[in-house]
XYZ file of C-alpha atoms in Angstrom:
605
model
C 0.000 0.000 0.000
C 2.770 2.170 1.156
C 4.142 1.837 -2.622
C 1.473 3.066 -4.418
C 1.189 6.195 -1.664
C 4.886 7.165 -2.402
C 3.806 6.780 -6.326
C 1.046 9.079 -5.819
C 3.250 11.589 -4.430
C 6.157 11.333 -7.013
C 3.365 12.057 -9.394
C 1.642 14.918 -7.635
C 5.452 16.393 -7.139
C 5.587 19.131 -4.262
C 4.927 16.632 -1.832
C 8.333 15.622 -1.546
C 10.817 18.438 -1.801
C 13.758 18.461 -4.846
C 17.174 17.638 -3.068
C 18.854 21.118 -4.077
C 22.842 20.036 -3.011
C 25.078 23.349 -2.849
C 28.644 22.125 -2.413
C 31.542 22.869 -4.165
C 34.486 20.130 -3.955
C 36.232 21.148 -7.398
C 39.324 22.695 -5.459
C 39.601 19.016 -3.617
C 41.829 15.733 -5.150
C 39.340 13.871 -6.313
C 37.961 10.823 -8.503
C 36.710 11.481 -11.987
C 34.059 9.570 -12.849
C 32.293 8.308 -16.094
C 27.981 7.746 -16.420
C 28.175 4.525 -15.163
C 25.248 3.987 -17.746
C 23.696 -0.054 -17.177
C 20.700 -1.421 -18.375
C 18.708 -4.246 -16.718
C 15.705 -5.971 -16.935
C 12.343 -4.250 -14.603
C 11.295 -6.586 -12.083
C 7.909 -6.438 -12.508
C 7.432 -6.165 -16.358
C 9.163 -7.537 -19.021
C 10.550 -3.629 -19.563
C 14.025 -2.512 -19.948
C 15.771 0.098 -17.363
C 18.080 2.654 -18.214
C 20.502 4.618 -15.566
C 23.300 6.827 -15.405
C 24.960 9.589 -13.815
C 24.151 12.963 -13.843
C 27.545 14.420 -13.025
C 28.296 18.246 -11.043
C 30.350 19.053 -14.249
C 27.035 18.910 -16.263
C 25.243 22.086 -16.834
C 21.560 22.490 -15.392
C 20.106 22.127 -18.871
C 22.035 18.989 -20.157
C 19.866 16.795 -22.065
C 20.198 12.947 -22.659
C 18.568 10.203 -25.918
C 19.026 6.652 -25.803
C 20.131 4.897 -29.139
C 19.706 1.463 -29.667
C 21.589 0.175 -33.132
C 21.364 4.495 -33.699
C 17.590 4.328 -33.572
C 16.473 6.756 -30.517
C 14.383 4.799 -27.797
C 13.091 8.090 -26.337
C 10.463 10.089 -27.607
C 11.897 13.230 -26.708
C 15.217 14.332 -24.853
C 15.511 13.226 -21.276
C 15.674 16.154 -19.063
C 14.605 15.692 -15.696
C 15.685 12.543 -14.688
C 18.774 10.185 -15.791
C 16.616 7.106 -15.798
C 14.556 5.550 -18.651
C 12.284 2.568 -18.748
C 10.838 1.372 -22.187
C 9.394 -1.681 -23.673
C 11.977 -3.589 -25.704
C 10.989 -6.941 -26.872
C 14.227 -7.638 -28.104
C 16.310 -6.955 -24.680
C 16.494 -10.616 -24.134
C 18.940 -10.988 -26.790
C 21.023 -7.549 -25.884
C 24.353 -6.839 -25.306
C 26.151 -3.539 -24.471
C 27.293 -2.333 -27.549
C 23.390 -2.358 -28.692
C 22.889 0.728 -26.354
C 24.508 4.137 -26.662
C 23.966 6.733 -24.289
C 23.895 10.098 -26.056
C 24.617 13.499 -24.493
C 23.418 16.828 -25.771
C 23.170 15.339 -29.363
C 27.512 14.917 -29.503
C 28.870 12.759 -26.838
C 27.815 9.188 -26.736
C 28.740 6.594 -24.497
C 28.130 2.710 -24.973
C 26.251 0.643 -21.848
C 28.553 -0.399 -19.200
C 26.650 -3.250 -18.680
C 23.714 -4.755 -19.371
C 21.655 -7.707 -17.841
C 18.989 -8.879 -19.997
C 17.213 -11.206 -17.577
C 17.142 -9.403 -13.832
C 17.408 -6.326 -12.145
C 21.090 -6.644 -11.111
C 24.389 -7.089 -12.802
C 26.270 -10.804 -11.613
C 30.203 -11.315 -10.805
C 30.718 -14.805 -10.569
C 33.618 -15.525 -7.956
C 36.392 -17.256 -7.440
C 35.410 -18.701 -4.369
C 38.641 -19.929 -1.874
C 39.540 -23.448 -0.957
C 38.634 -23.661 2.901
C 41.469 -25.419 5.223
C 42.111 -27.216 8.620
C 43.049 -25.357 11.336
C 46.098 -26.408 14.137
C 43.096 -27.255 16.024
C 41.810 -29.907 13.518
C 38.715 -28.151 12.466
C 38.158 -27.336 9.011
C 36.897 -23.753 7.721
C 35.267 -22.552 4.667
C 35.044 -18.853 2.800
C 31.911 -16.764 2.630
C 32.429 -13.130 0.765
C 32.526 -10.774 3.401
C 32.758 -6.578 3.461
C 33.331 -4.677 -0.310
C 34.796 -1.661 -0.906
C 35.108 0.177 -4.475
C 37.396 2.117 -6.070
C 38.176 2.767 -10.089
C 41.759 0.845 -9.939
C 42.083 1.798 -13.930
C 41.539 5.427 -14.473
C 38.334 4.396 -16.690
C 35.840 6.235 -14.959
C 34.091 3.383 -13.411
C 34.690 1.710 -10.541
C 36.092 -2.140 -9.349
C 35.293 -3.802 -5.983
C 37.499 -4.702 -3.766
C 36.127 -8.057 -1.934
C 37.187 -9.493 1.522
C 36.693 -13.486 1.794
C 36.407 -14.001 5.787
C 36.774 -17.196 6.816
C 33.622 -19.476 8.904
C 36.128 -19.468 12.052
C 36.767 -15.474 12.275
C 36.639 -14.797 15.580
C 35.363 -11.283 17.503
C 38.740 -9.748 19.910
C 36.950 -10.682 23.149
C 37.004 -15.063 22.006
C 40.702 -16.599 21.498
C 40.641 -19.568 18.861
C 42.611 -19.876 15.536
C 41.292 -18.546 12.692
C 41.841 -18.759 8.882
C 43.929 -16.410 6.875
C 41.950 -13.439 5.505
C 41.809 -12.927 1.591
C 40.932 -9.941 -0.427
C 40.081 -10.028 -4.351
C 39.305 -7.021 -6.990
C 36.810 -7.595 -9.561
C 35.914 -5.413 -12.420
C 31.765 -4.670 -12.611
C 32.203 -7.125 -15.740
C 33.084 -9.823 -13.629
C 37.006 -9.995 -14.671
C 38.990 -11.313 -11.223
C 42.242 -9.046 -11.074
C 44.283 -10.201 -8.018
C 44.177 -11.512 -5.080
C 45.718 -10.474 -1.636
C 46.815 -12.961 1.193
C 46.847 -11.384 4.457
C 49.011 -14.693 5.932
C 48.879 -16.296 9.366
C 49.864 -13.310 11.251
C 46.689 -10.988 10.981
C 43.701 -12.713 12.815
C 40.091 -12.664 11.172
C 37.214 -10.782 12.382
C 35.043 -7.397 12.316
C 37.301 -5.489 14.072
C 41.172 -6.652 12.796
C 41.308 -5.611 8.999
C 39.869 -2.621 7.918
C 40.444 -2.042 4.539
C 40.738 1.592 2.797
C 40.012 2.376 -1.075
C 41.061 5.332 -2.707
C 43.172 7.409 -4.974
C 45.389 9.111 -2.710
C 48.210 10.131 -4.952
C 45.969 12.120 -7.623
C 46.774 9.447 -10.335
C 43.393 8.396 -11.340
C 43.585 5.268 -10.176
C 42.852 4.245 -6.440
C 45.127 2.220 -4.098
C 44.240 -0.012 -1.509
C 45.801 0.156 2.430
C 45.449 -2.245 5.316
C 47.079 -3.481 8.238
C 49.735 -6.446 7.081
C 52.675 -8.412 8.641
C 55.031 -11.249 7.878
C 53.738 -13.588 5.643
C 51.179 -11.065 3.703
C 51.320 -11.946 0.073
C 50.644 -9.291 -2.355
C 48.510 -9.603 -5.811
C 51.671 -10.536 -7.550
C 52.755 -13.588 -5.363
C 55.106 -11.105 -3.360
C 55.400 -11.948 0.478
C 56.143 -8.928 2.840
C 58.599 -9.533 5.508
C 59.432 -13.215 6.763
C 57.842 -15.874 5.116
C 58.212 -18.571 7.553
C 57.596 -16.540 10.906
C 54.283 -17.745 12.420
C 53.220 -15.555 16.060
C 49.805 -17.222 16.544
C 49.494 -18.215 20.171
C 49.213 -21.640 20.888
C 47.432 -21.491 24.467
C 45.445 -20.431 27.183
C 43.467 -16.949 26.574
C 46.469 -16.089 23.810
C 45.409 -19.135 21.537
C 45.172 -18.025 18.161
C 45.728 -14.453 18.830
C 48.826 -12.543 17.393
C 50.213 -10.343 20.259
C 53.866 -10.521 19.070
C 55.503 -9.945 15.994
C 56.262 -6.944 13.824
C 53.568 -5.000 12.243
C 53.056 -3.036 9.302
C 50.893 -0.580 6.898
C 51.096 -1.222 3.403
C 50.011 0.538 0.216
C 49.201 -1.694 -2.669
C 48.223 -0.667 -6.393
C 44.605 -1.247 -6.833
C 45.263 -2.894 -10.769
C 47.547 -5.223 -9.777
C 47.570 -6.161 -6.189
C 51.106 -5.321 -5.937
C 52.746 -4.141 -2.291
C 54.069 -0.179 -3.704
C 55.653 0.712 0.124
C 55.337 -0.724 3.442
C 56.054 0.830 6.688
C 56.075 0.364 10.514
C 52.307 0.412 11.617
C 51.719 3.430 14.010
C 51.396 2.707 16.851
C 52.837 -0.610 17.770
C 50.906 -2.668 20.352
C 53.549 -2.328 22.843
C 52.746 -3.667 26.152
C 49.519 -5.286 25.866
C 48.463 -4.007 29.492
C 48.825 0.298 28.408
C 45.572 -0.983 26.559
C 43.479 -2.670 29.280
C 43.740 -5.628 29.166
C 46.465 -8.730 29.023
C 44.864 -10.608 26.098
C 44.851 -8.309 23.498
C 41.003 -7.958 23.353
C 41.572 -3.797 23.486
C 44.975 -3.128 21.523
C 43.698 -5.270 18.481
C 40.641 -2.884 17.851
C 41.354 -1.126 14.793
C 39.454 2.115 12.727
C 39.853 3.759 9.811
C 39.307 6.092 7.563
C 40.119 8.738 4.305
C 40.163 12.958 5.106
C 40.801 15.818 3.665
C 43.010 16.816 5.879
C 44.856 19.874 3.803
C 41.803 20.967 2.213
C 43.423 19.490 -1.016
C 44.616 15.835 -0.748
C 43.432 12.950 0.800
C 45.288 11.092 3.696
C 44.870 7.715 4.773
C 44.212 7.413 8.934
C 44.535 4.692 10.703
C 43.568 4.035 14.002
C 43.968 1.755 16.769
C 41.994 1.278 20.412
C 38.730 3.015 21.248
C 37.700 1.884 24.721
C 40.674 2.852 26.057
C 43.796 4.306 24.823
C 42.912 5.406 21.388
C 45.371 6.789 18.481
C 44.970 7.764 15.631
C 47.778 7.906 12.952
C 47.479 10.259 9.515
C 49.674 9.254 6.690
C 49.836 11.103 3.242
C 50.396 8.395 0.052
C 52.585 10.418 -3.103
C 52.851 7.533 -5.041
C 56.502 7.078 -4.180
C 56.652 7.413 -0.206
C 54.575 6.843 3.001
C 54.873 9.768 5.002
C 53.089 10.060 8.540
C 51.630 13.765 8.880
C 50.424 13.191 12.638
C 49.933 11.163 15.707
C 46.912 11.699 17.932
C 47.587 9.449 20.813
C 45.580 9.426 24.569
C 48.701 8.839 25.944
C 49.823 11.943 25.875
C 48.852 15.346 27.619
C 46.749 17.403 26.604
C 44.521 14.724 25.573
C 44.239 11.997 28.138
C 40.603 12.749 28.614
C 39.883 11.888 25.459
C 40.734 8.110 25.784
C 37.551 5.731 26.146
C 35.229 7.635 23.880
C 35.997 5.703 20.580
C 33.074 3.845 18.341
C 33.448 0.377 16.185
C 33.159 3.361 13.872
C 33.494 6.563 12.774
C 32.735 9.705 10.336
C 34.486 11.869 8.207
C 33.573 15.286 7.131
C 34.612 19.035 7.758
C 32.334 19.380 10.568
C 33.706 23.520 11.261
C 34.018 24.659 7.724
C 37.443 26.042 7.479
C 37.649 23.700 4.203
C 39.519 20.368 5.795
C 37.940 17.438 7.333
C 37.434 16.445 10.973
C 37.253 13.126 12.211
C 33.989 12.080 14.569
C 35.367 9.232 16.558
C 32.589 8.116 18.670
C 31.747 10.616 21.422
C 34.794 12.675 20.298
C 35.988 14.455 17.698
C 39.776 15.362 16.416
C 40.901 18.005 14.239
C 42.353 18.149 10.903
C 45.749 18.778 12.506
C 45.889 16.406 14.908
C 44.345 17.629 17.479
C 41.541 17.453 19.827
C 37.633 19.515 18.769
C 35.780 18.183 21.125
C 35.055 15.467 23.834
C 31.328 15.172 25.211
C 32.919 12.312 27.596
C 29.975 9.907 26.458
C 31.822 6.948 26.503
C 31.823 4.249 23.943
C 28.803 3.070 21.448
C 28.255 0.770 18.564
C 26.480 3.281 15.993
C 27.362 6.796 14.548
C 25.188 8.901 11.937
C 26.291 12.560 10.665
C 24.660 14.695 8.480
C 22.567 17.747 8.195
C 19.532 16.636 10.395
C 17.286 19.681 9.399
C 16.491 21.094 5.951
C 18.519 23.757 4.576
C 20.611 23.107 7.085
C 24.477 24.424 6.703
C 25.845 22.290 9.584
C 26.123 18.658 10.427
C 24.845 16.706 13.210
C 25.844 13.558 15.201
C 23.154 10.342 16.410
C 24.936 8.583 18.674
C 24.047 6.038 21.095
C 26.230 4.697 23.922
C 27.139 1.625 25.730
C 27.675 3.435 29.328
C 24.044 2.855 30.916
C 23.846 6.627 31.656
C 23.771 8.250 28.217
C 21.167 6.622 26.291
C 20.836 7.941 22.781
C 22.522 12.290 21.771
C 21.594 14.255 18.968
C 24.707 16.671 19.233
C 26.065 19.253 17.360
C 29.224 17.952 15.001
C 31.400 20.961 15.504
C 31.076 21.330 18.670
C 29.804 18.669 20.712
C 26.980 20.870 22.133
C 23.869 18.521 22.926
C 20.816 19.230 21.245
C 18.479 16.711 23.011
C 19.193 13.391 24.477
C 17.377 10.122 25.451
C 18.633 8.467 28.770
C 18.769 4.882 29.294
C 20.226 2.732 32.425
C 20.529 0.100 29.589
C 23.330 -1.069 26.976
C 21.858 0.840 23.742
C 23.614 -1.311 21.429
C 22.004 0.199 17.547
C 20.668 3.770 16.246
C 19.509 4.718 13.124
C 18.682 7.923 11.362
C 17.090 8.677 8.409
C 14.565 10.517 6.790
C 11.391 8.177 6.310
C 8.663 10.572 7.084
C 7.739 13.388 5.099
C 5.072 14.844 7.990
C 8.148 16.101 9.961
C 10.479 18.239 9.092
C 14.235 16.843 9.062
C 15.688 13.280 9.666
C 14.090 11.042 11.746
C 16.004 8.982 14.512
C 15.540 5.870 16.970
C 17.955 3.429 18.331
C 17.415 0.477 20.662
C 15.602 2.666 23.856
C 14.550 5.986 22.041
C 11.198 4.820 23.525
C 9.329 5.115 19.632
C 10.817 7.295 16.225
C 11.678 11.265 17.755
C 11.974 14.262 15.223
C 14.741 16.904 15.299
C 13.332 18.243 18.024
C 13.861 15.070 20.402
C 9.778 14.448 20.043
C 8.180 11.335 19.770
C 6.709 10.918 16.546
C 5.627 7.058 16.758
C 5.559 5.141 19.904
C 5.977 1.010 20.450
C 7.233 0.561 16.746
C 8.930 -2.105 15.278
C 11.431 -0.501 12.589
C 15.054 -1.792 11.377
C 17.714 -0.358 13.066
C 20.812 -1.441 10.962
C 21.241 0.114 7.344
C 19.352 2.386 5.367
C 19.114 2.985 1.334
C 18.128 5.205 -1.283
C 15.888 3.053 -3.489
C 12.347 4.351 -4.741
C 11.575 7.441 -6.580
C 11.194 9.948 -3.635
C 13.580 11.283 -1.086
C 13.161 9.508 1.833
C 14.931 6.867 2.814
C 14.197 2.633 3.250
C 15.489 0.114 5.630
C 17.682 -2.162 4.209
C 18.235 -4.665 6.815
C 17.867 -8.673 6.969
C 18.048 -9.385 2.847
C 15.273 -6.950 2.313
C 14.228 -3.482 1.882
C 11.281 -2.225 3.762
C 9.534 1.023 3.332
C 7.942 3.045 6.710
C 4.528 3.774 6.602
C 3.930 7.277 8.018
C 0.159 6.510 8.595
C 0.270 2.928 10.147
C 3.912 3.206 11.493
C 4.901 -0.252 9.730
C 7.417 -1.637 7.647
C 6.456 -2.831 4.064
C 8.010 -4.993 2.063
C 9.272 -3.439 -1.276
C 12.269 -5.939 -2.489
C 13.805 -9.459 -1.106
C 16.934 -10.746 -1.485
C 16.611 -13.979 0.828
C 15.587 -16.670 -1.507
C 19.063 -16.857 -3.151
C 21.404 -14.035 -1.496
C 22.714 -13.424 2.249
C 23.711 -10.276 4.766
C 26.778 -10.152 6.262
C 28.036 -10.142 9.850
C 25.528 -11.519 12.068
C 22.992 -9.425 13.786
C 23.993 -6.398 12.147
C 22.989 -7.573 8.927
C 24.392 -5.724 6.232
C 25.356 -6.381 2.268
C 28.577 -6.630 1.193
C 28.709 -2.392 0.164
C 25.497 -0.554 -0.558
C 26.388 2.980 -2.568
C 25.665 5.151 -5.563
C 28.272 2.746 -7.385
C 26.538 2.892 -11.537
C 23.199 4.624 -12.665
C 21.632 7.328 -11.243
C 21.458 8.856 -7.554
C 20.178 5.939 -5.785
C 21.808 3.238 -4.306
C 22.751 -0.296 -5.115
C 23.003 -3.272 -3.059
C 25.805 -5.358 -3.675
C 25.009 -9.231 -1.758
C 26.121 -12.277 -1.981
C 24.474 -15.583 -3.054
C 24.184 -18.143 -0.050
C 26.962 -20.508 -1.634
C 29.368 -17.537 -2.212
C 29.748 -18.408 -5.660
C 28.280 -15.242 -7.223
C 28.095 -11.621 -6.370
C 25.214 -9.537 -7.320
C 24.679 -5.866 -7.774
C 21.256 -5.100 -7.462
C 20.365 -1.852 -9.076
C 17.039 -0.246 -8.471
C 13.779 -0.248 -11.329
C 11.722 2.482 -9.650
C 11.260 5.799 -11.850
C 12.194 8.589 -10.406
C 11.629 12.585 -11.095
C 14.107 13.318 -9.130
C 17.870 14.483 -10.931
C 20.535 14.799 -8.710
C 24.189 14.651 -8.629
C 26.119 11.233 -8.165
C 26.301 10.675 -4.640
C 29.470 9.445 -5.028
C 30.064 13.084 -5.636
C 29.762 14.545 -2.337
C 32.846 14.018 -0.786
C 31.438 13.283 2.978
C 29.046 11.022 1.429
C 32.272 9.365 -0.960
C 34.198 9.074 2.491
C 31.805 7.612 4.282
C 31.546 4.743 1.747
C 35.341 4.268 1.898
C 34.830 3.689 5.638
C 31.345 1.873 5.468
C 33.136 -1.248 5.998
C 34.958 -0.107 9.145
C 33.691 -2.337 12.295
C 30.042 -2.615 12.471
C 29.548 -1.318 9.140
C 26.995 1.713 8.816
C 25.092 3.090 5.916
C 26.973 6.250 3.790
C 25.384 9.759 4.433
C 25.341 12.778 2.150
C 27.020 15.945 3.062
C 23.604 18.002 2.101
C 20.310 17.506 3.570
C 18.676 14.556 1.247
C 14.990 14.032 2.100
C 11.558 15.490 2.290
C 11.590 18.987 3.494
């Protein structure tokens, strides 16, 4: 019912307010991208679905045709949308080259890819062997956390897949684990390299995060993680000592790694191969500086991509957040690894800051002087290194930031918090001023926010004890409902936003305060990572402004981008566009993984 309600809407227009984004990132290192143009088949009629990007570079009256064989598809030129959807009884048959996207009448640009029998585009993968553990049990692959990144200079981006094996283990359980993998795969399906992380870097959520981008200004991203002896690059290459092994073989250190030498590589996203590797900052050290004797707190790692110049991007990476917490920035040239600053708890004047870390984080400049700040949990630092703010919240397991309120020219923070004091903040992202808060004496371990009613004005939030959904103003808005509270997407034709949680995407109903049902993954694909239940990626990867979802089949075997088939009236910028919203997909994998947010208000006004 809810479907046909948003329909009415997107037809009356008004209802739902145009997204009107003012930024200006032309000054900033960035990604160029191409019109990520795809065609697939509608999923409720045997119609075919054109996408593509509408890019900031275009002018406001850029026009588009579709040609098919250099016959035009479209009555008349495309103007107010970058999505078509037309009967074509021969799309069963089709392949790319059949479909040209033309711009103003002069440029033309061929399909990137077309899928003539579903709504999503299909990489089939090259799926690991599984192995035996020292402890005699055997393990298997499943494909884990994506990241993308356009490793060619094409325009269009790869994915960069993580295959976690069945016995990854969370920081606070010992037990061996298998060695954790990473592949890159062009959208066509073609399998580039693959990375071997070794035996000495431990699977699970919270040991490997992985960070895409183009840091050099070369076109063509790179890819940094953690690494250590035994890491073999995409070209067979092993970094330090092959045969050292510093998995512990008892008690509460079995099949930890608290030993060793550890480092922070920089590998070429084409090839897989390792370009520099240096010391990672900071070393454990003694295992007890980070709480504990077991290494449940020093093996807790962030990270993340800012602007931290205004200009270029720099690579952080960070280690501890419930107790001593540092954060290390690094600047990539394509030649050299070159640290630019520690920000460590350790040392005066920020001690007080230690404790207030996330299992995540966001990226944007929160103070506008034109570099990025880093939100890190109930804290924020600098884009020099040092310390904005510190509300003293304590840890929590979920972190949105965005503008909250319409035409707003500031950013917000939802927050909740683990301490059984704070409850749930709304807080101001420059500052750390609190605009309202929800106490609880309980553990709130999820929050969401996004904007899924258009009856109030701004985003909407709840977590696990908000006590119902609360506006802007810390209201209640709907009492005793049962919403999602894991990931969000962009997906139908309007501007608010769905729940994308549990293989499907539900809508909210404004008027019965329920959850409908508007697509299902779960007969063939799977979530990731337990409870929290999330794809593999979701972003503004191809097409236009809304999101795909890119999941997994059960068996591993195949990875699918789904792409949505909703019209739209709405023409906005690629998301991918807005820098916060591009960081916070580079970093959408980090810990428990949490949905990208746009750098301008995006919703119903």
């Amino acid at each position: 019912m809810l479907y046909w309600l948003s329909f009415l809407l997107f037809c009356l227009g008004g209802s739902l307010a145009q997204a009107q984004p003012n930024y200006d990132y032309t000054h900033l290192q960035c990604e160029r991208l191409g019109r990520g143009f795809v065609a697939v088949r509608d999923e409720w009629s045997d119609s075919v679905v054109f996408s593509w990007r509408w890019l900031k570079s275009d002018s406001d009256n850029v026009y588009f045709n579709i040609l098919k064989n250099g016959k035009r598809l479209n009555p008349k030129p495309i103007t107010s949308s970058t999505f078509f959807k037309t009967l074509d009884a021969d799309f069963s048959a089709a392949t790319a080259p059949d479909y040209v996207l033309q711009v103003m009448e002069t440029n033309s640009m061929s399909c990137l890819l077309v899928n003539p029998e579903a709504d999503y585009l299909s990489i089939t993968l090259h799926k690991p062997e599984g192995g035996v553990a020292p402890d005699g049990r055997r393990y298997n692959y499943t494909a884990n956390d994506a990241s993308v990144g356009d490793v060619d200079g094409d325009g269009e981006y790869e994915i960069i897949l993580k295959w976690e094996p069945t016995n990854a283990r969370d920081n606070s359980h010992d037990g061996y684990t298998g060695h954790v993998l990473f592949d890159c795969y062009r959208l066509s399906g073609e399998h580039l390299w693959r990375i071997d992380l070794g035996p000495n870097i431990r699977a699970g959520a919270h040991y490997t995060q992985f960070m895409v981008y183009d840091l050099d200004g070369d076109g063509r991203a790179e890819l940094v993680m953690k690494t250590a002896d035994g890491t073999r690059d995409g070209v067979g290459q092993c970094i330090g000592d092959s045969t050292a092994n510093y998995v512990g073989q008892s008690g509460r250190a079995l099949g930890r790694i608290l030993d060793g030498p550890e480092y922070l590589s920089v590998f070429d996203g084409l090839t897989g191969r390792n370009l520099y590797t240096a010391d990672y900052v900071p070393s454990r050290g003694r295992l007890a500086d980070w709480g504990d004797t077991y290494g449940n707190r020093s093996e807790r790692y962030l990270a993340c991509i800012a602007y931290l110049d205004g200009i270029h991007p720099s690579v952080v990476m960070c280690r501890g957040y419930y107790t001593r917490t540092v954060l290390a920035a690094w600047d990539w040239d394509g030649t050299t690894l070159r640290q630019r600053w520690v920000f460590d708890t350790d040392l005066p004047p920020w001690c007080d800051y230690a404790g207030q870390g996330n299992h995540n984080l966001r990226v944007a400049d929160v103070d506008a002087d034109g570099c990025d700040e880093i939100t890190y949990g109930s804290m924020a630092v600098n884009n020099d290194g040092t310390g904005l703010y510190n509300t003293r919240m304590g840890h929590g397991d979920a972190l949105h930031q965005m503008p909250f309120y319409p035409d707003s020219t500031t950013l917000q923070v939802w927050d909740v918090h683990e301490n059984r004091r704070d409850g749930s903040t709304l807080r101001d992202a420059h500052t750390g001023r609190l605009i309202f808060q929800v106490r609880s004496n309980t553990d709130v371990g999820r929050g969401m926010a996004a904007d899924i009613d258009p009856t109030n004005a701004g985003v909407e939030m709840w977590s696990a004890d908000s006590r119902g959904i609360r506006n802007v103003r810390g209201e209640v808005v709907a009492e005793q409902v049962r919403i999602p509270v894991n990931f969000a997407v962009w997906w139908d034709g309007d501007l608010l936003r769905e729940m994308l949680d549990h293989e499907r995407i539900s809508k909210y109903n404004w008027t019965t305060h329920l959850c409908e049902l508007i697509k299902d993954f779960s007969l063939e694909c799977r979530f990731n990572n337990g409870s929290k239940s999330n794809p593999c990626l979701s972003a503004d990867i191809v097409g236009d402004w809304r999101e795909e979802v890119i999941v997994r089949t059960a068996d591993s075997r195949q990875l699918r981008i789904y792409t949505t088939t909703h019209p739209t009236s709405h023409r906005i910028p690629c998301l991918m566009e807005d820098i916060p919203y591009r960081l916070s997909v580079a970093t959408e994998n980090v810990g428990y993984n949490q949905p990208p947010e746009t750098g301008f208000y995006l919703g119903a006004k």
